[in-house]
PDB file of C-alpha atoms and ligand atoms in Angstrom:
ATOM      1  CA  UNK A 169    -145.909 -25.908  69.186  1.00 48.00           C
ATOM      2  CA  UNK A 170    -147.530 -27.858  66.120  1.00 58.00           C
ATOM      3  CA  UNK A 171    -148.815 -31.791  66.857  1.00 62.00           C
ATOM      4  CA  UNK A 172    -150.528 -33.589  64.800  1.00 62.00           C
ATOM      5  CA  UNK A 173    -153.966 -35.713  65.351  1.00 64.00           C
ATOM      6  CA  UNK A 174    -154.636 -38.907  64.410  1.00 62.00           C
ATOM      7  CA  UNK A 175    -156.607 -37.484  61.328  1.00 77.00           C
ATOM      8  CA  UNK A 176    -153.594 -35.617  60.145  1.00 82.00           C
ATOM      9  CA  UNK A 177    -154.948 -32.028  61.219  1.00 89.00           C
ATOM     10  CA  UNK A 178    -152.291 -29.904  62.753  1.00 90.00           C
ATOM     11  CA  UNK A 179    -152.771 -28.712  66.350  1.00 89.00           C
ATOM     12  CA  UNK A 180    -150.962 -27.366  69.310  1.00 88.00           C
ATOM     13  CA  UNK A 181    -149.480 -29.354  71.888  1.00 92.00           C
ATOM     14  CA  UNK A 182    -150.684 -29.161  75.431  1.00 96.00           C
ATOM     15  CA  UNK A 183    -148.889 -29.083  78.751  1.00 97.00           C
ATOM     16  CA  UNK A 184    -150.973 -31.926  80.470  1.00 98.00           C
ATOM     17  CA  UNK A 185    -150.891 -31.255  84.261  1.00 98.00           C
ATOM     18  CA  UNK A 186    -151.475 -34.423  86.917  1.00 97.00           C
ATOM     19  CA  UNK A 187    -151.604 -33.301  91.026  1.00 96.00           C
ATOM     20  CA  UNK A 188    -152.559 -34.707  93.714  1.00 93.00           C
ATOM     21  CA  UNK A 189    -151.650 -35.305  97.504  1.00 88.00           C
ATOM     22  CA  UNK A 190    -148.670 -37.626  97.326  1.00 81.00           C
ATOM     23  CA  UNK A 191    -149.378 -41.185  97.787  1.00 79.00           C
ATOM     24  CA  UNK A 192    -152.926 -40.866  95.643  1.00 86.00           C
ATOM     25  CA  UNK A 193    -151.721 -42.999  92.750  1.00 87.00           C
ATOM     26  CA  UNK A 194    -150.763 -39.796  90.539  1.00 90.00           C
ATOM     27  CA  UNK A 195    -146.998 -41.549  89.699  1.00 89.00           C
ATOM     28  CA  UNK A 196    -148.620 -44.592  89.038  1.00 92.00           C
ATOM     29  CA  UNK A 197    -151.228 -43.016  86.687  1.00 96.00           C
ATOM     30  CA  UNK A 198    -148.322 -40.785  84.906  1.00 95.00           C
ATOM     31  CA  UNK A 199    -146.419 -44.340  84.047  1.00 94.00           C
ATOM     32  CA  UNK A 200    -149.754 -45.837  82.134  1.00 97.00           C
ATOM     33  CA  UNK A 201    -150.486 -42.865  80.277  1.00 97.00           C
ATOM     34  CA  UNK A 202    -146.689 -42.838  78.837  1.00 96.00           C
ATOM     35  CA  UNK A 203    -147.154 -46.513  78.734  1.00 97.00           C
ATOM     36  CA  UNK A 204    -149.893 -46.074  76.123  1.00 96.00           C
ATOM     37  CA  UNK A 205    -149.770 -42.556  74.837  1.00 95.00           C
ATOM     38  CA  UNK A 206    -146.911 -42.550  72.271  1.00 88.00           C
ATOM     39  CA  UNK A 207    -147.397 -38.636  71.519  1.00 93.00           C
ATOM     40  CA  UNK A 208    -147.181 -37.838  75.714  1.00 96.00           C
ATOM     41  CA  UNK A 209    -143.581 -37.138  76.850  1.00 95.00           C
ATOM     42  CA  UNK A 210    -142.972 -36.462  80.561  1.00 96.00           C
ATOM     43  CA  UNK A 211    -140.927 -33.430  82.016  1.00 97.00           C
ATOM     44  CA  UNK A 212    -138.464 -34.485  84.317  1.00 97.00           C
ATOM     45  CA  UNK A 213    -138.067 -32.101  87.130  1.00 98.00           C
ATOM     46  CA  UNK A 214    -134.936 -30.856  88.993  1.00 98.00           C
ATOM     47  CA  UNK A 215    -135.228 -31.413  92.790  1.00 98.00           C
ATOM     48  CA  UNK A 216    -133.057 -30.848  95.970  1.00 98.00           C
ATOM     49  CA  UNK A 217    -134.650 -33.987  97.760  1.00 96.00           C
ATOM     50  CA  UNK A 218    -132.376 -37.355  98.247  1.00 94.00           C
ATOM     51  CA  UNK A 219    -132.988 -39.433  95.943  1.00 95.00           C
ATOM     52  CA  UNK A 220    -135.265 -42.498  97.139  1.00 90.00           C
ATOM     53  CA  UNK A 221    -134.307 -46.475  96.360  1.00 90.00           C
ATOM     54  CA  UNK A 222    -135.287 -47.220  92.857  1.00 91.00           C
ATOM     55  CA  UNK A 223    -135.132 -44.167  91.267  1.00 93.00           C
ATOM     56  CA  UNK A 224    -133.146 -43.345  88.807  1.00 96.00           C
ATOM     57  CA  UNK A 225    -131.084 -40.119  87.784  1.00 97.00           C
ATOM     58  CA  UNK A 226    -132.808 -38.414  84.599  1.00 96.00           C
ATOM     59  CA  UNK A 227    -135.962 -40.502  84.364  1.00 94.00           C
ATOM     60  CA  UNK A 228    -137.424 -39.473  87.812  1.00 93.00           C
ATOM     61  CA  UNK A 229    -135.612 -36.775  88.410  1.00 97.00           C
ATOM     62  CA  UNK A 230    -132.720 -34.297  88.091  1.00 98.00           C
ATOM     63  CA  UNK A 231    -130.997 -34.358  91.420  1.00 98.00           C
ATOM     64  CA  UNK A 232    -129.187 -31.432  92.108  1.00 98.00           C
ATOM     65  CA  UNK A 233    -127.896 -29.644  95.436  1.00 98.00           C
ATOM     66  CA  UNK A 234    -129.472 -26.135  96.351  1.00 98.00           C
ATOM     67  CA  UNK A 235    -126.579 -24.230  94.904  1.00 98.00           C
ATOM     68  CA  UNK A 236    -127.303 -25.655  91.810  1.00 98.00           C
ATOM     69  CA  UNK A 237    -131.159 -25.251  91.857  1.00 98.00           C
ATOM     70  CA  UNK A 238    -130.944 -21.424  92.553  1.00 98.00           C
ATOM     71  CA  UNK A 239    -128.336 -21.267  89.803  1.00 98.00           C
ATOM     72  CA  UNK A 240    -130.575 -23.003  87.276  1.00 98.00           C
ATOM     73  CA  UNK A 241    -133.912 -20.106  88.854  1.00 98.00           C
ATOM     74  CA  UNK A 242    -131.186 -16.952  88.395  1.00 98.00           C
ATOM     75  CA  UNK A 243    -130.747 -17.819  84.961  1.00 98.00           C
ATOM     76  CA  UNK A 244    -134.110 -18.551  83.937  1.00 97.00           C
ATOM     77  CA  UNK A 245    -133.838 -22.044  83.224  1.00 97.00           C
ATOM     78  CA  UNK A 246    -137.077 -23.562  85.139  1.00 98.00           C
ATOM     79  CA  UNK A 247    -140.846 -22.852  83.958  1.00 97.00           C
ATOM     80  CA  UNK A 248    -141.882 -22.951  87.075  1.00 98.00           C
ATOM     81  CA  UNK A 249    -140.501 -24.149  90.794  1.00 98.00           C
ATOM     82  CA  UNK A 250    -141.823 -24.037  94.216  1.00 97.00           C
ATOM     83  CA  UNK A 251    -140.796 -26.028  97.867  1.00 96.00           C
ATOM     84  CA  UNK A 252    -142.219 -28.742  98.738  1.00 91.00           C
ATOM     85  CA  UNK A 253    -141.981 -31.226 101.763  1.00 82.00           C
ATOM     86  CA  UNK A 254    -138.696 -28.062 102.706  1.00 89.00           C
ATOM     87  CA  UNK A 255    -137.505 -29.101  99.519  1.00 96.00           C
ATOM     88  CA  UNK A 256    -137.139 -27.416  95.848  1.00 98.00           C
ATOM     89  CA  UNK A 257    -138.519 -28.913  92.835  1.00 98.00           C
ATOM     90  CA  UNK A 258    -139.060 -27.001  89.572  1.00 98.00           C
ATOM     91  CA  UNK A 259    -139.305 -27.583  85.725  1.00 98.00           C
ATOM     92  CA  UNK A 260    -136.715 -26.963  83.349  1.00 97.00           C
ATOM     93  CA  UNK A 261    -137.892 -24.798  80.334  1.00 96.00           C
ATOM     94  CA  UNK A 262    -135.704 -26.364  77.526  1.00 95.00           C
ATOM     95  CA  UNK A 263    -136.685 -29.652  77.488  1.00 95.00           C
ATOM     96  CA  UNK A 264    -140.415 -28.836  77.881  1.00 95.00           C
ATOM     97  CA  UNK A 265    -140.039 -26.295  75.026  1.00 91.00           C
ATOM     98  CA  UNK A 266    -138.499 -28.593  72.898  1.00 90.00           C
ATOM     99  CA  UNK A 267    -140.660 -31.106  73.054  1.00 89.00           C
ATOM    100  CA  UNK A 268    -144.162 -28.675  72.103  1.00 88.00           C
ATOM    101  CA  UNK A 269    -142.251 -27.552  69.503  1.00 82.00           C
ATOM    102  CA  UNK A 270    -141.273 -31.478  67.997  1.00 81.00           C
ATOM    103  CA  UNK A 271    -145.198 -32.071  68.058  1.00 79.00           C
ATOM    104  CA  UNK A 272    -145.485 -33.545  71.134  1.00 91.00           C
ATOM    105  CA  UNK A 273    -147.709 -32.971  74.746  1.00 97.00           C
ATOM    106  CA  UNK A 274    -145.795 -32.451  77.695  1.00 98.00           C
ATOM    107  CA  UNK A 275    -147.147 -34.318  80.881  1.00 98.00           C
ATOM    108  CA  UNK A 276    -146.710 -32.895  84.698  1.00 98.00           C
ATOM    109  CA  UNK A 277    -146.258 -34.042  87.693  1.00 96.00           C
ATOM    110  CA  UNK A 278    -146.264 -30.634  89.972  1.00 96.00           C
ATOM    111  CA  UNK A 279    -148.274 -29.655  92.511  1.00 95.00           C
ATOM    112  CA  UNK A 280    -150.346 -26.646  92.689  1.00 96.00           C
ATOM    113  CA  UNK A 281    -148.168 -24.463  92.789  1.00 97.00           C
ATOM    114  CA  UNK A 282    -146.339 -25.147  90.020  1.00 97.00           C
ATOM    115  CA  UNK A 283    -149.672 -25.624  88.497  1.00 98.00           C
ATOM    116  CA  UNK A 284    -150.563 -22.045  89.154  1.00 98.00           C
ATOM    117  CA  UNK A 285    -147.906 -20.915  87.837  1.00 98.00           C
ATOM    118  CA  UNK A 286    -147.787 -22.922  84.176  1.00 97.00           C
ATOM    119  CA  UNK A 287    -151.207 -21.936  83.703  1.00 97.00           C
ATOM    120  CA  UNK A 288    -150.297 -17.831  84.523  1.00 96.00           C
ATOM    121  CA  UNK A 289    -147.589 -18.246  81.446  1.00 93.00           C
ATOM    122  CA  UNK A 290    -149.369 -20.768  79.263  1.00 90.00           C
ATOM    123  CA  UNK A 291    -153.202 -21.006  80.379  1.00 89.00           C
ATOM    124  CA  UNK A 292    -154.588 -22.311  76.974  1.00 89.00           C
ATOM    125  CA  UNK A 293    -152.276 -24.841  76.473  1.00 93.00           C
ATOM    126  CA  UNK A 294    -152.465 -26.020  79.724  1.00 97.00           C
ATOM    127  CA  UNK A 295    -154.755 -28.911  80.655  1.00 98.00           C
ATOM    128  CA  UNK A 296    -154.773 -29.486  84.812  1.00 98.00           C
ATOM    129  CA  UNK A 297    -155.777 -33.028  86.486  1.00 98.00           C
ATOM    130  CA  UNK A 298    -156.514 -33.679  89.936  1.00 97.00           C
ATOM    131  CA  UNK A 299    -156.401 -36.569  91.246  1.00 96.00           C
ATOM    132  CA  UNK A 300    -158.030 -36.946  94.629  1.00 95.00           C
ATOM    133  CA  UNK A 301    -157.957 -40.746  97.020  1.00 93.00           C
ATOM    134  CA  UNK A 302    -161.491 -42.406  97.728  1.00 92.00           C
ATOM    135  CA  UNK A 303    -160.458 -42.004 101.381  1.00 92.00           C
ATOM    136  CA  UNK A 304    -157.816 -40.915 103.836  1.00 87.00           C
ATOM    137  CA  UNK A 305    -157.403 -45.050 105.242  1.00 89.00           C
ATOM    138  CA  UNK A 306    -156.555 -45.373 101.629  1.00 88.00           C
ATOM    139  CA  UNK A 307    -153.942 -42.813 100.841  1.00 85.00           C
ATOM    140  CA  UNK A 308    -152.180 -43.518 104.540  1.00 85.00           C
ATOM    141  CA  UNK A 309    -152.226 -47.544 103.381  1.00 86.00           C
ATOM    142  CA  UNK A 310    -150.820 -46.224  99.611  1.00 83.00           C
ATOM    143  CA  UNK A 311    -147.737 -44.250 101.544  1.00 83.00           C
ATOM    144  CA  UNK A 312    -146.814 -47.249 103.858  1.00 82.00           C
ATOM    145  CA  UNK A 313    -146.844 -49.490 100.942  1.00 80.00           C
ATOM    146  CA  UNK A 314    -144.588 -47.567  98.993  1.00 72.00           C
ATOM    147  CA  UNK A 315    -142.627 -48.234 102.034  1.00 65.00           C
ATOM    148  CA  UNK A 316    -139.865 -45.411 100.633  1.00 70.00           C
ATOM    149  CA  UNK A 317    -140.241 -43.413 103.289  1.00 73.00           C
ATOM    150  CA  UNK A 318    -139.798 -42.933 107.046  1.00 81.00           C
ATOM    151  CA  UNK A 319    -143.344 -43.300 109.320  1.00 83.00           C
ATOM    152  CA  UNK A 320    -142.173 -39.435 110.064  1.00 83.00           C
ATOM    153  CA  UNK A 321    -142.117 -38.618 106.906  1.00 81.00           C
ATOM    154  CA  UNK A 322    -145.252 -40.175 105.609  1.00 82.00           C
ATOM    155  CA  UNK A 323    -146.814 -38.402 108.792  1.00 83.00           C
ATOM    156  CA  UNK A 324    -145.513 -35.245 107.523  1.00 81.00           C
ATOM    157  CA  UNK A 325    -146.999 -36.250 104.271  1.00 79.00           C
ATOM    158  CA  UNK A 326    -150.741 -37.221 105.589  1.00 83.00           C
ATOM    159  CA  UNK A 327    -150.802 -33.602 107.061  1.00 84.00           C
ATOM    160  CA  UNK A 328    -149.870 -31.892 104.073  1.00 83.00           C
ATOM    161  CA  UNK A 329    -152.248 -33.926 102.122  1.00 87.00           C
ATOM    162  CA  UNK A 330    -155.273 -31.429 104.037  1.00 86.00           C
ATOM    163  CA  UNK A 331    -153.416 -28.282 102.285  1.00 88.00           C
ATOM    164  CA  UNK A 332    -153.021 -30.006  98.912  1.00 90.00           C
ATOM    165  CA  UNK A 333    -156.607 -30.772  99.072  1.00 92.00           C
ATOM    166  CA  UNK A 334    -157.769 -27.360  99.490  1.00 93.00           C
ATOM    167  CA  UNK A 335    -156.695 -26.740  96.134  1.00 96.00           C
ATOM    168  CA  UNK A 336    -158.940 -28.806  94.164  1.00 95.00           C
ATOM    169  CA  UNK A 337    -161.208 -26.248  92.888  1.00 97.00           C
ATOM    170  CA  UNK A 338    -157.964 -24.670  90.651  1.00 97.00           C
ATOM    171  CA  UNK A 339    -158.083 -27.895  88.334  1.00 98.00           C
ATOM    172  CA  UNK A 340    -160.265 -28.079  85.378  1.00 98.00           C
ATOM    173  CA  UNK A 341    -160.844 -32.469  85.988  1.00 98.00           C
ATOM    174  CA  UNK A 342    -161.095 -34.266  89.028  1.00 98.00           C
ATOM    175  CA  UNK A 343    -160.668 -38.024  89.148  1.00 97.00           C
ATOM    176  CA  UNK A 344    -160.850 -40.060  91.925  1.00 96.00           C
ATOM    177  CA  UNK A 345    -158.741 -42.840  91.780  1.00 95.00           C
ATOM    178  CA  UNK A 346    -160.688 -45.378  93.400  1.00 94.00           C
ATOM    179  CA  UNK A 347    -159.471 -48.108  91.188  1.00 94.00           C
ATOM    180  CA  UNK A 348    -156.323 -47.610  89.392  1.00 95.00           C
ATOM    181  CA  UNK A 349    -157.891 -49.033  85.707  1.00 97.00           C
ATOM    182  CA  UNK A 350    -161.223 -46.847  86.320  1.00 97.00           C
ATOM    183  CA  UNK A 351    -158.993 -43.965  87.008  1.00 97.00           C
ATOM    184  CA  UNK A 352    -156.691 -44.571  84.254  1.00 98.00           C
ATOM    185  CA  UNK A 353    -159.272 -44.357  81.553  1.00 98.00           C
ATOM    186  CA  UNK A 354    -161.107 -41.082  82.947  1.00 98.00           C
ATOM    187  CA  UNK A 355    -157.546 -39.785  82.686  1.00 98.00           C
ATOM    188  CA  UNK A 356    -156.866 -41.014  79.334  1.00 98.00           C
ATOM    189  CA  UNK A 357    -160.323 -39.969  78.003  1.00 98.00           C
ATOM    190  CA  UNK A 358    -159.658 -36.401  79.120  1.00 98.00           C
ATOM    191  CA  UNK A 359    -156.176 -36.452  76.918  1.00 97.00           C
ATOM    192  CA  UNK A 360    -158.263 -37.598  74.103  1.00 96.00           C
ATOM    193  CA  UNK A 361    -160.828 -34.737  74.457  1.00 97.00           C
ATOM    194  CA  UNK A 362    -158.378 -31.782  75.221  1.00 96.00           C
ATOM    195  CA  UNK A 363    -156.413 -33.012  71.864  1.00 95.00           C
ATOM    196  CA  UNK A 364    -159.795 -32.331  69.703  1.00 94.00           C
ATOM    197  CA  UNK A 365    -160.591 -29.130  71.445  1.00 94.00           C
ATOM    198  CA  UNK A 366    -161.288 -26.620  68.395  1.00 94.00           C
ATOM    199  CA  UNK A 367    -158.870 -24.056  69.635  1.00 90.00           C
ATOM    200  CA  UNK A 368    -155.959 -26.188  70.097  1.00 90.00           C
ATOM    201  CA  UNK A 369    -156.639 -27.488  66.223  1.00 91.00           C
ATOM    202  CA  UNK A 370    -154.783 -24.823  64.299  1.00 90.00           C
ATOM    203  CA  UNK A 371    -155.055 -26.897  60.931  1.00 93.00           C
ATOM    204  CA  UNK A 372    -158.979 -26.793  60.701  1.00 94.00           C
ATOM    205  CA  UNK A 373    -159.591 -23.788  58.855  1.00 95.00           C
ATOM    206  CA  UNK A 374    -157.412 -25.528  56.154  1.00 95.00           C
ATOM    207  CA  UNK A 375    -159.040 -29.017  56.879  1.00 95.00           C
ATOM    208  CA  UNK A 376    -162.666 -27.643  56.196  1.00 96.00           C
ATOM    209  CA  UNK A 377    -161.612 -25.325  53.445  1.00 96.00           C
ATOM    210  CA  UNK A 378    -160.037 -28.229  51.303  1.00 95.00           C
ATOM    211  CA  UNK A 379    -163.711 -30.265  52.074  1.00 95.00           C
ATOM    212  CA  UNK A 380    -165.694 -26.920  50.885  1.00 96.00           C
ATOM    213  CA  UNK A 381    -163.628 -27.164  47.903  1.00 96.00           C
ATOM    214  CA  UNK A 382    -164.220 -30.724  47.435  1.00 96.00           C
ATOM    215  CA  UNK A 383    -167.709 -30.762  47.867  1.00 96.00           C
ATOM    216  CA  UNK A 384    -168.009 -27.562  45.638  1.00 95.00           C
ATOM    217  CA  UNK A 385    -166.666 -29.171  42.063  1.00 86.00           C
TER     218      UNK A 385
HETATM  219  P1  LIG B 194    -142.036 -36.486  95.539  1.00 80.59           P
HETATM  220  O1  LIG B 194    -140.975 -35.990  96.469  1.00 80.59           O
HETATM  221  O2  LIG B 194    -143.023 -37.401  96.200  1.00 80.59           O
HETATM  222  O3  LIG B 194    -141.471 -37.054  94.259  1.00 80.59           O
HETATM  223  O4  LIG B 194    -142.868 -35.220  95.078  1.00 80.59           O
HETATM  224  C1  LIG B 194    -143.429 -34.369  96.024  1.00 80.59           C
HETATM  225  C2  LIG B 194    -144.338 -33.375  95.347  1.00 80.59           C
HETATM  226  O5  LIG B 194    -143.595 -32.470  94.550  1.00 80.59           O
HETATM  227  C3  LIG B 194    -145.390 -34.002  94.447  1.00 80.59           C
HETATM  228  O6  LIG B 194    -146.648 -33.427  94.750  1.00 80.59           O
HETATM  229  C4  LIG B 194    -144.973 -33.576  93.060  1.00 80.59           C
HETATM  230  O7  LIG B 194    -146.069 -33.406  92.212  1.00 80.59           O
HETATM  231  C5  LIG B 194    -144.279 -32.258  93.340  1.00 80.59           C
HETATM  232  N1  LIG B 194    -143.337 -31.922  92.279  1.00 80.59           N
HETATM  233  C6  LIG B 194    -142.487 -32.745  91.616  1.00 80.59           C
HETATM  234  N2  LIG B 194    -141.798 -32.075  90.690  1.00 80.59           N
HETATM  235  C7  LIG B 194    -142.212 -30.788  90.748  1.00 80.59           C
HETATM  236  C8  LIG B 194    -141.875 -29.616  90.008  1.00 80.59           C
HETATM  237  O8  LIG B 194    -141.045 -29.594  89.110  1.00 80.59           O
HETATM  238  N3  LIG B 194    -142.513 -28.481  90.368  1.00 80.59           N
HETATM  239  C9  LIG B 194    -143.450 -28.435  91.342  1.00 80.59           C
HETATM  240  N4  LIG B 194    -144.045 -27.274  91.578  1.00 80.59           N
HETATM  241  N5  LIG B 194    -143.797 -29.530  92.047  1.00 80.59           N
HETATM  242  C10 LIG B 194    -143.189 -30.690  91.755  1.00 80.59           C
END
């Protein structure tokens, strides 16, 4: 799990954790940060769900039928999973391991519960995001816009978003996406801190030692 900073000092990756209640600009978010953050890699989940118009097998998702989804949990191939909406979604390990280990943070888009339980096997490395709407007009207006969905659905949807909600105190950052750009740079700015946290920066002792050294001829 060894990345590198922009000053060359070796550090840990993190597992970089977005939530929010669907339809609160989280995927939208997720896109500009990979956009712009070279060293971010997302983790594609596996889900059960139908796959929506425009989305594509492998960048969005895995889509798999339940048989295979409780084959891939028996054998311990997902970090996490949970249902959502009545349907599975979880993270496969491999990919997510592979990529800390090439230097690189992982990005997330879970909910809590698959928040919970990344942070019970990993809680240092993860960093957790929530991502909350300036109102409920606005989310409602976001999930008929995205128009991918039925009106029952994005019912179903609006009264989830109250359960979702509750679980904003489990995050370490809340942003509230009010405007997409605003939002974007609180988001990006919290990347930017978590990657110089001392504890994550494995190659100081070395970095200051050389500088003692240095300033000691
Ligand atoms: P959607 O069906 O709109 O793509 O996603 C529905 C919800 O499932 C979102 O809140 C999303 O964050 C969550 N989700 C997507 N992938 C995973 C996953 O691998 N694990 C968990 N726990 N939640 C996920």
């Amino acid at each position: 799990m060894v990345a590198s900073g922009f000053d060359g000092v070796e550090r840990r990756g993190l597992m970089f954790v977005l939530s929010s209640p669907s339809g609160a600009g989280k995927t939208t978010l997720s896109r500009m940060l990979l956009e712009r953050e070279p060293g971010l890699k997302m983790s594609v989940s596996a889900t059960t769900r139908q796959m929506r118009p425009g989305e594509v097998e492998g960048r969005d998702y895995y889509f798999v039928d339940k048989q295979t989804f409780e084959k891939m949990v028996e054998q311990g191939e997902l970090l996490e999973w949970a249902t959502v909406f009545d349907n599975l979604y979880g993270t496969p390990r491999a990919p997510v391991e592979a990529a800390l280990s090439a230097g690189q943070d992982v990005l997330f888009d879970i909910d809590w519960q698959g928040t919970q339980q990344l942070h019970q096997k990993a809680s240092v490395d993860v960093v957790r995001v929530f991502i909350l709407p300036p109102s409920a007009a606005d989310l409602e207006k976001r999930l008929h816009t995205r128009a991918q969905d039925s009106d029952e659905v994005i019912r179903g949807r609006m009264s989830r978003a109250t359960h979702e909600l509750s679980h904003w105190a489990e995050y370490d950052y809340i942003v509230i996406n009010q405007n997409v750009d605003d939002a974007f740079a609180e988001v990006q700015s919290i990347l930017k801190a978590e990657r110089l946290k001392r504890e994550r920066r494995t190659g100081l002792t070395e970095f200051v030692r050389k500088l003692q050294r240095q300033l000691e001829k």
